[in-house]
């Protein structure tokens, strides 16, 4: 156990990566989505008298063995994480109208991991963020047993990992300063629910710590993320890295020999030239009469798909984002018909970073960012902890082989006959999801496929 030298302040960073390449090796991904939490001293010395929570292992085993709720609530968890993504997309759109890509599941995973170190209202706000539909029935604080969220995410991760063709992997690291007295309970539970690996680091030697962490992450991503950190604060006490990885291959690839440069309309007046892929075959699709958009389904191997949402008129995609929900997506999927058609789809690569802490505050998660945040389950000695920021970086690359990363009649959604040719040659939205759980893995928009 390490000795505490100072009061910590938490800072979180999440990253998501999707890249093309060969088959994913076990725990050696080629695509990266990560969360990192940097703990550094606060300026205040306010102590908390909250009693330590005790969790008996036998109680944990009993809870998970008697767990039909995992199956029932796991499906709802996927919907909540997906709706969180749609809400974040709307927040991003208020300040950013360009290319977008991020992982709702990656951010949700990060927040769930943080609940293991939080108590009281700090933990309750994290749970409310992830389980908005359950606010009235979800327990605010449970001081005798582990939070249910980590168990739900573990069940979801196991369900997704049982499909090797999906090309999805997840991993977690805790880089701990040699003098940081972290709780054994947090270490044990993070290992149990998130399979977190712990590495001791001397953060006072910033250059050595930076090289060590970058070396670990470079290995994990097989060189796709050689430099995670440019700088490290010498007062850092803990860095948590949680990554989710997806490398999907199209069920029926596009033929590279048929890819040609073509026009992509940025708006009514500006165009760019992009490599446009082509494939003729049977595609599932529908048309939403209310929103005037085509919805095209491009399946991956391993029971996952990309939904491409293409508006009839250039520029209307921003309006549609205000109405995106899992219920709307479900309605699109129910109304899809499979037909023979020709599809032109652009190759693109995006690389985006967002200050998620600003968005999370707007969505009601505020306690963890305050000096009196209750993250006392991270340390043996009671100290002030707060989250200073949450960032997410996401990269997606789509080529010929694949991707490497209100219900009811009022909506007037019908599966009418689409034109035999559909050209995705103007701004569009995309949703990458796993079919069985309907979990949204990555979400975004392409406004200019020539820009990162």
GROMACS .gro file of C-alpha atoms in nm:
model
  452
    1UNK     CA    1   0.000   0.000   0.000
    2UNK     CA    2   0.127   0.345  -0.092
    3UNK     CA    3   0.150   0.647   0.140
    4UNK     CA    4  -0.047   0.958   0.060
    5UNK     CA    5   0.167   1.270   0.014
    6UNK     CA    6  -0.091   1.523  -0.093
    7UNK     CA    7  -0.457   1.594  -0.153
    8UNK     CA    8  -0.570   1.479  -0.500
    9UNK     CA    9  -0.768   1.646  -0.776
   10UNK     CA   10  -0.908   1.425  -1.051
   11UNK     CA   11  -0.895   1.496  -1.425
   12UNK     CA   12  -1.045   1.255  -1.679
   13UNK     CA   13  -0.961   1.209  -2.047
   14UNK     CA   14  -1.140   0.967  -2.279
   15UNK     CA   15  -1.025   0.860  -2.624
   16UNK     CA   16  -1.179   0.639  -2.891
   17UNK     CA   17  -1.013   0.500  -3.202
   18UNK     CA   18  -1.137   0.307  -3.506
   19UNK     CA   19  -0.877   0.210  -3.767
   20UNK     CA   20  -0.839  -0.041  -4.050
   21UNK     CA   21  -0.595  -0.330  -4.035
   22UNK     CA   22  -0.546  -0.694  -3.950
   23UNK     CA   23  -0.732  -0.899  -3.691
   24UNK     CA   24  -0.729  -0.768  -3.336
   25UNK     CA   25  -0.494  -0.948  -3.103
   26UNK     CA   26  -0.616  -1.020  -2.753
   27UNK     CA   27  -0.562  -0.705  -2.544
   28UNK     CA   28  -0.340  -0.563  -2.820
   29UNK     CA   29  -0.594  -0.348  -3.013
   30UNK     CA   30  -0.537  -0.148  -3.327
   31UNK     CA   31  -0.810   0.097  -3.243
   32UNK     CA   32  -0.817   0.305  -2.927
   33UNK     CA   33  -1.080   0.457  -2.704
   34UNK     CA   34  -0.952   0.547  -2.360
   35UNK     CA   35  -1.034   0.724  -2.039
   36UNK     CA   36  -0.766   0.870  -1.820
   37UNK     CA   37  -0.803   1.023  -1.476
   38UNK     CA   38  -0.527   1.249  -1.348
   39UNK     CA   39  -0.526   1.310  -0.974
   40UNK     CA   40  -0.333   1.620  -0.857
   41UNK     CA   41  -0.335   1.825  -0.532
   42UNK     CA   42  -0.618   2.068  -0.459
   43UNK     CA   43  -0.564   2.405  -0.297
   44UNK     CA   44  -0.798   2.327  -0.011
   45UNK     CA   45  -0.774   2.083   0.280
   46UNK     CA   46  -1.134   2.002   0.353
   47UNK     CA   47  -1.179   1.658   0.507
   48UNK     CA   48  -1.483   1.434   0.495
   49UNK     CA   49  -1.617   1.233   0.786
   50UNK     CA   50  -1.800   0.983   0.564
   51UNK     CA   51  -1.759   0.634   0.705
   52UNK     CA   52  -1.580   0.374   0.494
   53UNK     CA   53  -1.807   0.143   0.302
   54UNK     CA   54  -1.748  -0.227   0.358
   55UNK     CA   55  -1.834  -0.484   0.091
   56UNK     CA   56  -1.821  -0.849   0.182
   57UNK     CA   57  -1.705  -1.078  -0.102
   58UNK     CA   58  -1.969  -1.332  -0.018
   59UNK     CA   59  -2.236  -1.065  -0.059
   60UNK     CA   60  -2.098  -0.976  -0.403
   61UNK     CA   61  -2.107  -1.340  -0.511
   62UNK     CA   62  -2.459  -1.383  -0.382
   63UNK     CA   63  -2.574  -1.070  -0.566
   64UNK     CA   64  -2.428  -1.173  -0.901
   65UNK     CA   65  -2.542  -1.533  -0.879
   66UNK     CA   66  -2.894  -1.414  -0.811
   67UNK     CA   67  -2.888  -1.175  -1.105
   68UNK     CA   68  -3.180  -1.207  -1.346
   69UNK     CA   69  -3.190  -0.826  -1.323
   70UNK     CA   70  -2.863  -0.819  -1.519
   71UNK     CA   71  -3.033  -0.960  -1.827
   72UNK     CA   72  -3.343  -0.744  -1.795
   73UNK     CA   73  -3.161  -0.421  -1.715
   74UNK     CA   74  -2.869  -0.485  -1.949
   75UNK     CA   75  -3.086  -0.415  -2.252
   76UNK     CA   76  -3.209  -0.094  -2.094
   77UNK     CA   77  -2.851   0.004  -2.012
   78UNK     CA   78  -2.763  -0.016  -2.381
   79UNK     CA   79  -3.054   0.213  -2.466
   80UNK     CA   80  -2.955   0.461  -2.196
   81UNK     CA   81  -2.592   0.470  -2.311
   82UNK     CA   82  -2.712   0.522  -2.669
   83UNK     CA   83  -2.951   0.802  -2.573
   84UNK     CA   84  -2.664   0.960  -2.379
   85UNK     CA   85  -2.475   0.965  -2.708
   86UNK     CA   86  -2.761   1.135  -2.892
   87UNK     CA   87  -2.788   1.396  -2.614
   88UNK     CA   88  -2.413   1.463  -2.633
   89UNK     CA   89  -2.436   1.500  -3.012
   90UNK     CA   90  -2.696   1.771  -2.964
   91UNK     CA   91  -2.473   1.951  -2.713
   92UNK     CA   92  -2.176   1.930  -2.949
   93UNK     CA   93  -2.386   2.066  -3.235
   94UNK     CA   94  -2.459   2.386  -3.045
   95UNK     CA   95  -2.093   2.490  -3.077
   96UNK     CA   96  -1.959   2.274  -3.358
   97UNK     CA   97  -2.113   2.215  -3.700
   98UNK     CA   98  -1.825   2.027  -3.864
   99UNK     CA   99  -1.722   1.663  -3.861
  100UNK     CA  100  -1.805   1.468  -3.543
  101UNK     CA  101  -1.713   1.125  -3.410
  102UNK     CA  102  -1.718   0.991  -3.054
  103UNK     CA  103  -1.804   0.679  -2.858
  104UNK     CA  104  -2.111   0.698  -2.633
  105UNK     CA  105  -2.024   0.354  -2.494
  106UNK     CA  106  -1.665   0.458  -2.423
  107UNK     CA  107  -1.777   0.761  -2.222
  108UNK     CA  108  -2.044   0.559  -2.041
  109UNK     CA  109  -1.784   0.296  -1.951
  110UNK     CA  110  -1.559   0.569  -1.810
  111UNK     CA  111  -1.834   0.716  -1.594
  112UNK     CA  112  -1.933   0.371  -1.468
  113UNK     CA  113  -1.573   0.302  -1.365
  114UNK     CA  114  -1.567   0.632  -1.177
  115UNK     CA  115  -1.871   0.527  -0.971
  116UNK     CA  116  -1.645   0.274  -0.796
  117UNK     CA  117  -1.458   0.564  -0.638
  118UNK     CA  118  -1.758   0.790  -0.573
  119UNK     CA  119  -2.014   0.813  -0.294
  120UNK     CA  120  -2.332   1.001  -0.213
  121UNK     CA  121  -2.461   1.261  -0.456
  122UNK     CA  122  -2.141   1.250  -0.659
  123UNK     CA  123  -2.213   0.889  -0.746
  124UNK     CA  124  -2.586   0.948  -0.779
  125UNK     CA  125  -2.535   1.212  -1.049
  126UNK     CA  126  -2.315   0.972  -1.246
  127UNK     CA  127  -2.582   0.703  -1.220
  128UNK     CA  128  -2.854   0.949  -1.320
  129UNK     CA  129  -2.652   1.043  -1.629
  130UNK     CA  130  -2.631   0.680  -1.741
  131UNK     CA  131  -2.976   0.569  -1.629
  132UNK     CA  132  -3.198   0.867  -1.697
  133UNK     CA  133  -3.514   0.660  -1.742
  134UNK     CA  134  -3.464   0.490  -1.406
  135UNK     CA  135  -3.419   0.798  -1.190
  136UNK     CA  136  -3.716   0.718  -0.970
  137UNK     CA  137  -3.633   0.352  -0.911
  138UNK     CA  138  -3.252   0.341  -0.914
  139UNK     CA  139  -3.103   0.349  -0.558
  140UNK     CA  140  -2.921   0.677  -0.494
  141UNK     CA  141  -2.668   0.530  -0.250
  142UNK     CA  142  -2.603   0.171  -0.147
  143UNK     CA  143  -2.346   0.156   0.132
  144UNK     CA  144  -2.339  -0.221   0.177
  145UNK     CA  145  -2.296  -0.363  -0.172
  146UNK     CA  146  -2.113  -0.270  -0.491
  147UNK     CA  147  -2.289  -0.038  -0.738
  148UNK     CA  148  -2.506  -0.216  -0.994
  149UNK     CA  149  -2.369  -0.013  -1.283
  150UNK     CA  150  -2.028  -0.186  -1.294
  151UNK     CA  151  -2.200  -0.526  -1.288
  152UNK     CA  152  -2.422  -0.421  -1.578
  153UNK     CA  153  -2.126  -0.297  -1.780
  154UNK     CA  154  -1.937  -0.618  -1.708
  155UNK     CA  155  -2.234  -0.819  -1.835
  156UNK     CA  156  -2.252  -0.600  -2.147
  157UNK     CA  157  -1.878  -0.633  -2.210
  158UNK     CA  158  -1.894  -1.011  -2.175
  159UNK     CA  159  -2.189  -1.026  -2.414
  160UNK     CA  160  -2.004  -0.821  -2.676
  161UNK     CA  161  -1.676  -1.010  -2.633
  162UNK     CA  162  -1.846  -1.348  -2.696
  163UNK     CA  163  -1.862  -1.250  -3.064
  164UNK     CA  164  -1.503  -1.261  -3.198
  165UNK     CA  165  -1.611  -1.158  -3.549
  166UNK     CA  166  -1.736  -0.827  -3.411
  167UNK     CA  167  -1.377  -0.705  -3.366
  168UNK     CA  168  -1.453  -0.528  -3.037
  169UNK     CA  169  -1.213  -0.521  -2.743
  170UNK     CA  170  -1.191  -0.331  -2.414
  171UNK     CA  171  -0.918  -0.284  -2.154
  172UNK     CA  172  -0.830  -0.074  -1.851
  173UNK     CA  173  -0.510   0.045  -1.680
  174UNK     CA  174  -0.441   0.222  -1.351
  175UNK     CA  175  -0.106   0.403  -1.342
  176UNK     CA  176  -0.061   0.474  -0.970
  177UNK     CA  177   0.196   0.702  -0.811
  178UNK     CA  178   0.424   0.506  -0.578
  179UNK     CA  179   0.308   0.711  -0.275
  180UNK     CA  180  -0.065   0.716  -0.349
  181UNK     CA  181  -0.258   0.524  -0.082
  182UNK     CA  182  -0.538   0.390  -0.301
  183UNK     CA  183  -0.812   0.176  -0.147
  184UNK     CA  184  -0.785  -0.200  -0.184
  185UNK     CA  185  -1.161  -0.210  -0.235
  186UNK     CA  186  -1.136   0.017  -0.540
  187UNK     CA  187  -0.850  -0.191  -0.682
  188UNK     CA  188  -1.035  -0.518  -0.627
  189UNK     CA  189  -1.364  -0.400  -0.773
  190UNK     CA  190  -1.205  -0.226  -1.071
  191UNK     CA  191  -1.019  -0.548  -1.145
  192UNK     CA  192  -1.336  -0.752  -1.106
  193UNK     CA  193  -1.572  -0.540  -1.313
  194UNK     CA  194  -1.336  -0.367  -1.560
  195UNK     CA  195  -1.037  -0.607  -1.559
  196UNK     CA  196  -0.812  -0.313  -1.469
  197UNK     CA  197  -0.436  -0.369  -1.462
  198UNK     CA  198  -0.229  -0.166  -1.212
  199UNK     CA  199   0.116  -0.021  -1.280
  200UNK     CA  200   0.328   0.173  -1.026
  201UNK     CA  201   0.472   0.501  -1.156
  202UNK     CA  202   0.686   0.781  -1.010
  203UNK     CA  203   0.503   1.088  -1.139
  204UNK     CA  204   0.759   1.320  -0.977
  205UNK     CA  205   0.994   1.209  -1.254
  206UNK     CA  206   0.764   1.338  -1.529
  207UNK     CA  207   0.981   1.245  -1.828
  208UNK     CA  208   1.019   0.885  -1.707
  209UNK     CA  209   0.647   0.857  -1.624
  210UNK     CA  210   0.551   0.994  -1.965
  211UNK     CA  211   0.779   0.749  -2.144
  212UNK     CA  212   0.649   0.455  -1.940
  213UNK     CA  213   0.279   0.529  -1.997
  214UNK     CA  214   0.331   0.607  -2.365
  215UNK     CA  215   0.523   0.280  -2.398
  216UNK     CA  216   0.236   0.082  -2.244
  217UNK     CA  217  -0.028   0.245  -2.464
  218UNK     CA  218   0.191   0.214  -2.775
  219UNK     CA  219   0.213  -0.160  -2.708
  220UNK     CA  220  -0.159  -0.194  -2.645
  221UNK     CA  221  -0.246  -0.017  -2.970
  222UNK     CA  222   0.029  -0.182  -3.175
  223UNK     CA  223   0.177   0.155  -3.262
  224UNK     CA  224  -0.152   0.329  -3.349
  225UNK     CA  225  -0.123   0.554  -3.042
  226UNK     CA  226   0.252   0.598  -2.985
  227UNK     CA  227   0.221   0.921  -2.787
  228UNK     CA  228  -0.074   0.950  -2.552
  229UNK     CA  229   0.086   1.221  -2.333
  230UNK     CA  230   0.285   1.530  -2.428
  231UNK     CA  231   0.300   1.653  -2.069
  232UNK     CA  232   0.235   1.510  -1.723
  233UNK     CA  233   0.186   1.714  -1.406
  234UNK     CA  234   0.450   1.616  -1.146
  235UNK     CA  235   0.178   1.623  -0.877
  236UNK     CA  236  -0.026   1.355  -1.054
  237UNK     CA  237  -0.124   1.063  -0.830
  238UNK     CA  238  -0.334   0.839  -1.053
  239UNK     CA  239  -0.407   0.792  -1.422
  240UNK     CA  240  -0.688   0.559  -1.526
  241UNK     CA  241  -0.692   0.454  -1.892
  242UNK     CA  242  -1.004   0.278  -2.018
  243UNK     CA  243  -1.023   0.204  -2.388
  244UNK     CA  244  -1.286   0.051  -2.614
  245UNK     CA  245  -1.182  -0.069  -2.959
  246UNK     CA  246  -1.372  -0.158  -3.273
  247UNK     CA  247  -1.245  -0.283  -3.606
  248UNK     CA  248  -1.531  -0.382  -3.831
  249UNK     CA  249  -1.512  -0.547  -4.170
  250UNK     CA  250  -1.800  -0.506  -4.414
  251UNK     CA  251  -2.012  -0.818  -4.454
  252UNK     CA  252  -1.972  -0.764  -4.830
  253UNK     CA  253  -1.668  -0.541  -4.902
  254UNK     CA  254  -1.660  -0.267  -5.162
  255UNK     CA  255  -1.439  -0.344  -5.461
  256UNK     CA  256  -1.132  -0.109  -5.454
  257UNK     CA  257  -1.109  -0.131  -5.834
  258UNK     CA  258  -1.445   0.050  -5.854
  259UNK     CA  259  -1.350   0.339  -5.624
  260UNK     CA  260  -1.325   0.666  -5.820
  261UNK     CA  261  -1.289   1.034  -5.738
  262UNK     CA  262  -1.628   1.203  -5.729
  263UNK     CA  263  -1.797   1.521  -5.611
  264UNK     CA  264  -1.909   1.570  -5.249
  265UNK     CA  265  -2.133   1.870  -5.182
  266UNK     CA  266  -2.035   2.051  -4.862
  267UNK     CA  267  -2.325   2.293  -4.904
  268UNK     CA  268  -2.514   2.456  -5.190
  269UNK     CA  269  -2.207   2.643  -5.307
  270UNK     CA  270  -1.896   2.442  -5.211
  271UNK     CA  271  -1.780   2.102  -5.332
  272UNK     CA  272  -1.476   1.878  -5.282
  273UNK     CA  273  -1.345   1.573  -5.460
  274UNK     CA  274  -1.342   1.247  -5.259
  275UNK     CA  275  -1.268   0.881  -5.332
  276UNK     CA  276  -1.617   0.737  -5.373
  277UNK     CA  277  -1.665   0.362  -5.318
  278UNK     CA  278  -1.923   0.168  -5.515
  279UNK     CA  279  -2.115  -0.154  -5.466
  280UNK     CA  280  -2.420  -0.306  -5.631
  281UNK     CA  281  -2.631  -0.552  -5.435
  282UNK     CA  282  -2.911  -0.591  -5.184
  283UNK     CA  283  -2.932  -0.325  -4.913
  284UNK     CA  284  -3.179  -0.264  -4.629
  285UNK     CA  285  -3.314   0.090  -4.628
  286UNK     CA  286  -3.610   0.311  -4.550
  287UNK     CA  287  -3.724   0.667  -4.596
  288UNK     CA  288  -3.856   0.891  -4.318
  289UNK     CA  289  -4.127   1.115  -4.467
  290UNK     CA  290  -4.137   1.346  -4.166
  291UNK     CA  291  -3.767   1.424  -4.158
  292UNK     CA  292  -3.717   1.370  -4.532
  293UNK     CA  293  -3.417   1.144  -4.494
  294UNK     CA  294  -3.293   0.817  -4.640
  295UNK     CA  295  -3.163   0.561  -4.389
  296UNK     CA  296  -2.926   0.303  -4.532
  297UNK     CA  297  -2.792  -0.001  -4.343
  298UNK     CA  298  -2.438  -0.121  -4.416
  299UNK     CA  299  -2.376  -0.447  -4.222
  300UNK     CA  300  -2.045  -0.558  -4.074
  301UNK     CA  301  -1.937  -0.910  -3.996
  302UNK     CA  302  -2.017  -1.016  -3.641
  303UNK     CA  303  -2.370  -0.880  -3.613
  304UNK     CA  304  -2.297  -0.507  -3.623
  305UNK     CA  305  -2.400  -0.236  -3.869
  306UNK     CA  306  -2.353   0.123  -3.971
  307UNK     CA  307  -2.665   0.328  -4.029
  308UNK     CA  308  -2.613   0.610  -4.278
  309UNK     CA  309  -2.870   0.889  -4.249
  310UNK     CA  310  -2.878   1.108  -4.559
  311UNK     CA  311  -3.106   1.411  -4.574
  312UNK     CA  312  -3.288   1.499  -4.895
  313UNK     CA  313  -3.172   1.859  -4.870
  314UNK     CA  314  -2.818   1.970  -4.792
  315UNK     CA  315  -2.787   2.121  -4.443
  316UNK     CA  316  -3.092   1.957  -4.285
  317UNK     CA  317  -2.880   1.706  -4.089
  318UNK     CA  318  -2.839   1.953  -3.802
  319UNK     CA  319  -3.216   1.976  -3.761
  320UNK     CA  320  -3.252   1.598  -3.750
  321UNK     CA  321  -3.000   1.570  -3.466
  322UNK     CA  322  -3.247   1.743  -3.235
  323UNK     CA  323  -3.482   1.444  -3.268
  324UNK     CA  324  -3.242   1.149  -3.260
  325UNK     CA  325  -3.335   0.885  -2.999
  326UNK     CA  326  -3.319   0.508  -2.973
  327UNK     CA  327  -3.696   0.500  -3.034
  328UNK     CA  328  -3.653   0.682  -3.366
  329UNK     CA  329  -3.370   0.448  -3.469
  330UNK     CA  330  -3.582   0.147  -3.372
  331UNK     CA  331  -3.863   0.280  -3.590
  332UNK     CA  332  -3.625   0.315  -3.885
  333UNK     CA  333  -3.504  -0.041  -3.839
  334UNK     CA  334  -3.857  -0.183  -3.814
  335UNK     CA  335  -3.957  -0.017  -4.140
  336UNK     CA  336  -3.658  -0.123  -4.345
  337UNK     CA  337  -3.698  -0.324  -4.662
  338UNK     CA  338  -3.422  -0.507  -4.849
  339UNK     CA  339  -3.396  -0.435  -5.220
  340UNK     CA  340  -3.144  -0.437  -5.501
  341UNK     CA  341  -2.970  -0.103  -5.542
  342UNK     CA  342  -2.642   0.069  -5.622
  343UNK     CA  343  -2.461   0.254  -5.344
  344UNK     CA  344  -2.190   0.518  -5.372
  345UNK     CA  345  -2.025   0.583  -5.033
  346UNK     CA  346  -1.720   0.804  -4.962
  347UNK     CA  347  -1.402   0.689  -4.797
  348UNK     CA  348  -1.328   0.911  -4.497
  349UNK     CA  349  -1.112   0.948  -4.189
  350UNK     CA  350  -1.201   1.165  -3.888
  351UNK     CA  351  -1.003   1.263  -3.578
  352UNK     CA  352  -1.189   1.471  -3.319
  353UNK     CA  353  -1.146   1.575  -2.954
  354UNK     CA  354  -1.415   1.717  -2.723
  355UNK     CA  355  -1.427   1.875  -2.377
  356UNK     CA  356  -1.689   1.642  -2.237
  357UNK     CA  357  -1.673   1.799  -1.889
  358UNK     CA  358  -1.845   2.113  -2.020
  359UNK     CA  359  -2.121   1.902  -2.176
  360UNK     CA  360  -2.160   1.679  -1.869
  361UNK     CA  361  -2.213   1.984  -1.646
  362UNK     CA  362  -2.493   2.096  -1.877
  363UNK     CA  363  -2.648   1.749  -1.838
  364UNK     CA  364  -2.657   1.766  -1.457
  365UNK     CA  365  -2.325   1.605  -1.361
  366UNK     CA  366  -2.173   1.880  -1.145
  367UNK     CA  367  -2.079   1.738  -0.805
  368UNK     CA  368  -1.770   1.551  -0.927
  369UNK     CA  369  -1.626   1.876  -1.064
  370UNK     CA  370  -1.656   2.067  -0.734
  371UNK     CA  371  -1.385   2.089  -0.462
  372UNK     CA  372  -1.620   1.906  -0.221
  373UNK     CA  373  -1.688   1.618  -0.461
  374UNK     CA  374  -1.719   1.287  -0.277
  375UNK     CA  375  -1.465   1.053  -0.443
  376UNK     CA  376  -1.350   0.920  -0.109
  377UNK     CA  377  -1.364   0.555  -0.216
  378UNK     CA  378  -1.042   0.610  -0.408
  379UNK     CA  379  -0.821   0.672  -0.105
  380UNK     CA  380  -0.764   0.522   0.239
  381UNK     CA  381  -0.713   0.864   0.399
  382UNK     CA  382  -1.003   1.104   0.353
  383UNK     CA  383  -0.900   1.383   0.114
  384UNK     CA  384  -1.056   1.625  -0.129
  385UNK     CA  385  -1.100   1.486  -0.476
  386UNK     CA  386  -1.264   1.649  -0.773
  387UNK     CA  387  -1.280   1.585  -1.146
  388UNK     CA  388  -1.133   1.878  -1.334
  389UNK     CA  389  -1.210   1.778  -1.692
  390UNK     CA  390  -1.333   1.501  -1.918
  391UNK     CA  391  -1.204   1.486  -2.274
  392UNK     CA  392  -1.279   1.239  -2.548
  393UNK     CA  393  -1.080   1.189  -2.864
  394UNK     CA  394  -1.210   0.967  -3.141
  395UNK     CA  395  -1.074   0.855  -3.476
  396UNK     CA  396  -1.259   0.662  -3.743
  397UNK     CA  397  -1.140   0.541  -4.082
  398UNK     CA  398  -1.375   0.388  -4.339
  399UNK     CA  399  -1.251   0.217  -4.654
  400UNK     CA  400  -1.349  -0.064  -4.893
  401UNK     CA  401  -1.277  -0.339  -4.636
  402UNK     CA  402  -1.470  -0.185  -4.348
  403UNK     CA  403  -1.444   0.048  -4.052
  404UNK     CA  404  -1.159   0.047  -3.829
  405UNK     CA  405  -1.342   0.184  -3.458
  406UNK     CA  406  -4.122   0.854  -3.116
  407UNK     CA  407  -4.256   0.537  -3.224
  408UNK     CA  408  -4.593   0.547  -3.383
  409UNK     CA  409  -4.785   0.665  -3.686
  410UNK     CA  410  -4.734   1.037  -3.616
  411UNK     CA  411  -4.376   1.004  -3.740
  412UNK     CA  412  -4.502   0.898  -4.082
  413UNK     CA  413  -4.210   0.664  -4.142
  414UNK     CA  414  -4.257   0.418  -4.424
  415UNK     CA  415  -4.033   0.183  -4.617
  416UNK     CA  416  -4.110   0.314  -4.963
  417UNK     CA  417  -3.910   0.222  -5.272
  418UNK     CA  418  -3.585   0.418  -5.278
  419UNK     CA  419  -3.417   0.516  -5.601
  420UNK     CA  420  -3.213   0.233  -5.750
  421UNK     CA  421  -2.903   0.448  -5.698
  422UNK     CA  422  -2.814   0.626  -5.375
  423UNK     CA  423  -2.516   0.859  -5.369
  424UNK     CA  424  -2.390   0.960  -5.026
  425UNK     CA  425  -2.244   1.279  -5.173
  426UNK     CA  426  -2.348   1.536  -4.912
  427UNK     CA  427  -2.326   1.568  -4.529
  428UNK     CA  428  -2.460   1.263  -4.348
  429UNK     CA  429  -2.493   1.112  -4.002
  430UNK     CA  430  -2.366   0.767  -3.910
  431UNK     CA  431  -2.446   0.531  -3.623
  432UNK     CA  432  -2.233   0.220  -3.562
  433UNK     CA  433  -2.415  -0.028  -3.339
  434UNK     CA  434  -2.419  -0.392  -3.229
  435UNK     CA  435  -2.735  -0.564  -3.351
  436UNK     CA  436  -2.830  -0.788  -3.058
  437UNK     CA  437  -2.803  -0.536  -2.773
  438UNK     CA  438  -2.864  -0.234  -3.000
  439UNK     CA  439  -2.563  -0.071  -2.828
  440UNK     CA  440  -2.436   0.237  -3.013
  441UNK     CA  441  -2.058   0.196  -3.031
  442UNK     CA  442  -1.974   0.511  -3.227
  443UNK     CA  443  -2.176   0.808  -3.343
  444UNK     CA  444  -2.099   1.101  -3.567
  445UNK     CA  445  -2.149   1.313  -3.875
  446UNK     CA  446  -1.946   1.366  -4.189
  447UNK     CA  447  -1.967   1.720  -4.324
  448UNK     CA  448  -1.635   1.720  -4.514
  449UNK     CA  449  -1.474   1.377  -4.571
  450UNK     CA  450  -1.150   1.545  -4.680
  451UNK     CA  451  -1.090   1.691  -4.330
  452UNK     CA  452  -0.983   1.508  -4.015
   0.00000   0.00000   0.00000
